[in-house]
Amino acid sequence: MRAACFWIAMLVGSGAMAQEAAPANPCVEVTVNGERAPSYDCLTQKMRPPASAPRDADGVPQLASEAIANRPSNQLGLFNRAATSTRMGNTFGTSVYPQRPPPVAPVSPLVPGR
């Protein structure tokens, strides 16, 4: 029963949308017995990237979020094993403190060295 009401509303709604020349295609939602039934086809079309979106090598439109997700981890500020190994030096994997040179004793410019 609900599915039949949903499809009838979809047909009526799609006919009304075809007659109107609205710039944005609104999605028709039907409420049957207090339950909403959105048009998933319409919502899927709205979620697709626009035709002017940049395309990948296969010609498929690419979202801006995909370009961010495909960036290397060191550009995103995430863990990078090579960078961590360089920063920790020879203590990588054996200590929580990075390798540092021994501290230099301060030298006074007023007192000459021995």
PDB file of C-alpha atoms in Angstrom:
ATOM      1  CA  MET A   1       0.000   0.000   0.000  1.00  0.00           C
ATOM      2  CA  ARG A   2       2.742   2.438   0.962  1.00  0.00           C
ATOM      3  CA  ALA A   3       4.787   1.598  -2.103  1.00  0.00           C
ATOM      4  CA  ALA A   4       1.786   2.137  -4.387  1.00  0.00           C
ATOM      5  CA  CYS A   5       1.074   5.542  -2.805  1.00  0.00           C
ATOM      6  CA  PHE A   6       4.734   6.429  -3.111  1.00  0.00           C
ATOM      7  CA  TRP A   7       4.888   5.600  -6.836  1.00  0.00           C
ATOM      8  CA  ILE A   8       1.612   7.389  -7.550  1.00  0.00           C
ATOM      9  CA  ALA A   9       2.975  10.482  -5.824  1.00  0.00           C
ATOM     10  CA  MET A  10       6.209  10.128  -7.777  1.00  0.00           C
ATOM     11  CA  LEU A  11       4.336  10.006 -11.093  1.00  0.00           C
ATOM     12  CA  VAL A  12       2.206  13.005 -10.180  1.00  0.00           C
ATOM     13  CA  GLY A  13       5.246  14.872  -8.894  1.00  0.00           C
ATOM     14  CA  SER A  14       7.352  14.090 -11.962  1.00  0.00           C
ATOM     15  CA  GLY A  15       4.533  15.285 -14.250  1.00  0.00           C
ATOM     16  CA  ALA A  16       4.307  18.531 -12.299  1.00  0.00           C
ATOM     17  CA  MET A  17       8.076  18.967 -12.480  1.00  0.00           C
ATOM     18  CA  ALA A  18       8.050  18.401 -16.236  1.00  0.00           C
ATOM     19  CA  GLN A  19       5.443  21.128 -16.701  1.00  0.00           C
ATOM     20  CA  GLU A  20       7.334  23.648 -14.564  1.00  0.00           C
ATOM     21  CA  ALA A  21      10.597  25.089 -15.771  1.00  0.00           C
ATOM     22  CA  ALA A  22      12.166  25.332 -12.321  1.00  0.00           C
ATOM     23  CA  PRO A  23      15.928  25.911 -12.245  1.00  0.00           C
ATOM     24  CA  ALA A  24      16.497  23.349  -9.481  1.00  0.00           C
ATOM     25  CA  ASN A  25      14.709  20.015  -9.563  1.00  0.00           C
ATOM     26  CA  PRO A  26      13.066  19.626  -6.175  1.00  0.00           C
ATOM     27  CA  CYS A  27      12.857  16.148  -4.739  1.00  0.00           C
ATOM     28  CA  VAL A  28       9.339  14.932  -3.954  1.00  0.00           C
ATOM     29  CA  GLU A  29       8.829  13.454  -0.507  1.00  0.00           C
ATOM     30  CA  VAL A  30       5.679  11.544   0.297  1.00  0.00           C
ATOM     31  CA  THR A  31       4.299  11.081   3.798  1.00  0.00           C
ATOM     32  CA  VAL A  32       2.177   7.964   4.251  1.00  0.00           C
ATOM     33  CA  ASN A  33       0.769   7.172   7.695  1.00  0.00           C
ATOM     34  CA  GLY A  34       3.244   9.566   9.277  1.00  0.00           C
ATOM     35  CA  GLU A  35       6.318   7.997   7.619  1.00  0.00           C
ATOM     36  CA  ARG A  36       8.372   9.970   5.109  1.00  0.00           C
ATOM     37  CA  ALA A  37       9.413   8.287   1.888  1.00  0.00           C
ATOM     38  CA  PRO A  38      12.014  10.422   0.072  1.00  0.00           C
ATOM     39  CA  SER A  39      12.882   9.979  -3.579  1.00  0.00           C
ATOM     40  CA  TYR A  40      16.262   8.282  -3.432  1.00  0.00           C
ATOM     41  CA  ASP A  41      16.827   8.607  -7.190  1.00  0.00           C
ATOM     42  CA  CYS A  42      16.416  12.371  -6.957  1.00  0.00           C
ATOM     43  CA  LEU A  43      18.663  12.611  -3.898  1.00  0.00           C
ATOM     44  CA  THR A  44      21.319  10.523  -5.633  1.00  0.00           C
ATOM     45  CA  GLN A  45      21.270  12.866  -8.633  1.00  0.00           C
ATOM     46  CA  LYS A  46      21.648  15.876  -6.345  1.00  0.00           C
ATOM     47  CA  MET A  47      24.663  14.276  -4.642  1.00  0.00           C
ATOM     48  CA  ARG A  48      26.512  13.755  -7.931  1.00  0.00           C
ATOM     49  CA  PRO A  49      29.206  16.295  -8.803  1.00  0.00           C
ATOM     50  CA  PRO A  50      28.208  19.009 -11.283  1.00  0.00           C
ATOM     51  CA  ALA A  51      29.078  18.683 -14.949  1.00  0.00           C
ATOM     52  CA  SER A  52      31.690  21.437 -14.560  1.00  0.00           C
ATOM     53  CA  ALA A  53      33.549  19.447 -11.868  1.00  0.00           C
ATOM     54  CA  PRO A  54      37.148  18.394 -12.578  1.00  0.00           C
ATOM     55  CA  ARG A  55      37.470  14.939 -14.083  1.00  0.00           C
ATOM     56  CA  ASP A  56      39.957  12.181 -13.409  1.00  0.00           C
ATOM     57  CA  ALA A  57      41.901  10.213 -16.039  1.00  0.00           C
ATOM     58  CA  ASP A  58      38.874   8.024 -16.855  1.00  0.00           C
ATOM     59  CA  GLY A  59      36.624  11.035 -17.436  1.00  0.00           C
ATOM     60  CA  VAL A  60      34.600  10.461 -14.266  1.00  0.00           C
ATOM     61  CA  PRO A  61      33.718  13.683 -12.384  1.00  0.00           C
ATOM     62  CA  GLN A  62      35.776  14.075  -9.236  1.00  0.00           C
ATOM     63  CA  LEU A  63      34.584  15.714  -6.026  1.00  0.00           C
ATOM     64  CA  ALA A  64      36.760  18.229  -4.186  1.00  0.00           C
ATOM     65  CA  SER A  65      36.794  15.926  -1.162  1.00  0.00           C
ATOM     66  CA  GLU A  66      38.316  13.147  -3.293  1.00  0.00           C
ATOM     67  CA  ALA A  67      41.249  15.380  -4.188  1.00  0.00           C
ATOM     68  CA  ILE A  68      41.863  16.032  -0.492  1.00  0.00           C
ATOM     69  CA  ALA A  69      41.557  12.359   0.423  1.00  0.00           C
ATOM     70  CA  ASN A  70      44.100  11.385  -2.262  1.00  0.00           C
ATOM     71  CA  ARG A  71      46.799  13.766  -0.967  1.00  0.00           C
ATOM     72  CA  PRO A  72      49.878  12.250   0.736  1.00  0.00           C
ATOM     73  CA  SER A  73      49.722  11.820   4.503  1.00  0.00           C
ATOM     74  CA  ASN A  74      52.525  14.309   5.196  1.00  0.00           C
ATOM     75  CA  GLN A  75      50.511  17.062   3.464  1.00  0.00           C
ATOM     76  CA  LEU A  76      47.503  16.258   5.634  1.00  0.00           C
ATOM     77  CA  GLY A  77      49.465  16.271   8.891  1.00  0.00           C
ATOM     78  CA  LEU A  78      48.985  12.556   9.478  1.00  0.00           C
ATOM     79  CA  PHE A  79      51.458   9.869  10.517  1.00  0.00           C
ATOM     80  CA  ASN A  80      54.225   9.218   8.018  1.00  0.00           C
ATOM     81  CA  ARG A  81      56.668   6.424   8.866  1.00  0.00           C
ATOM     82  CA  ALA A  82      59.597   7.859   6.895  1.00  0.00           C
ATOM     83  CA  ALA A  83      59.265  11.319   8.445  1.00  0.00           C
ATOM     84  CA  THR A  84      58.899   9.889  11.959  1.00  0.00           C
ATOM     85  CA  SER A  85      61.949   7.669  11.452  1.00  0.00           C
ATOM     86  CA  THR A  86      64.006  10.683  10.347  1.00  0.00           C
ATOM     87  CA  ARG A  87      62.831  12.784  13.294  1.00  0.00           C
ATOM     88  CA  MET A  88      63.484  10.061  15.896  1.00  0.00           C
ATOM     89  CA  GLY A  89      66.900   9.057  14.539  1.00  0.00           C
ATOM     90  CA  ASN A  90      68.449   5.858  15.890  1.00  0.00           C
ATOM     91  CA  THR A  91      65.982   5.754  18.798  1.00  0.00           C
ATOM     92  CA  PHE A  92      63.017   4.988  16.509  1.00  0.00           C
ATOM     93  CA  GLY A  93      61.265   1.960  17.934  1.00  0.00           C
ATOM     94  CA  THR A  94      63.378   1.811  21.092  1.00  0.00           C
ATOM     95  CA  SER A  95      62.583   5.037  22.930  1.00  0.00           C
ATOM     96  CA  VAL A  96      59.842   7.627  23.170  1.00  0.00           C
ATOM     97  CA  TYR A  97      62.400  10.440  23.141  1.00  0.00           C
ATOM     98  CA  PRO A  98      63.926  11.547  19.830  1.00  0.00           C
ATOM     99  CA  GLN A  99      67.658  11.410  19.216  1.00  0.00           C
ATOM    100  CA  ARG A 100      69.265  14.705  20.173  1.00  0.00           C
ATOM    101  CA  PRO A 101      72.902  15.807  20.363  1.00  0.00           C
ATOM    102  CA  PRO A 102      74.299  16.250  23.891  1.00  0.00           C
ATOM    103  CA  PRO A 103      73.655  19.691  25.383  1.00  0.00           C
ATOM    104  CA  VAL A 104      76.440  22.223  24.974  1.00  0.00           C
ATOM    105  CA  ALA A 105      77.744  23.803  28.168  1.00  0.00           C
ATOM    106  CA  PRO A 106      77.171  27.564  28.184  1.00  0.00           C
ATOM    107  CA  VAL A 107      80.255  29.680  27.680  1.00  0.00           C
ATOM    108  CA  SER A 108      80.594  33.117  29.242  1.00  0.00           C
ATOM    109  CA  PRO A 109      81.922  35.840  26.937  1.00  0.00           C
ATOM    110  CA  LEU A 110      83.478  37.603  29.955  1.00  0.00           C
ATOM    111  CA  VAL A 111      85.465  34.687  31.389  1.00  0.00           C
ATOM    112  CA  PRO A 112      88.067  33.254  28.999  1.00  0.00           C
ATOM    113  CA  GLY A 113      88.073  29.494  28.468  1.00  0.00           C
ATOM    114  CA  ARG A 114      90.778  27.306  30.029  1.00  0.00           C
TER     115      ARG A 114
END
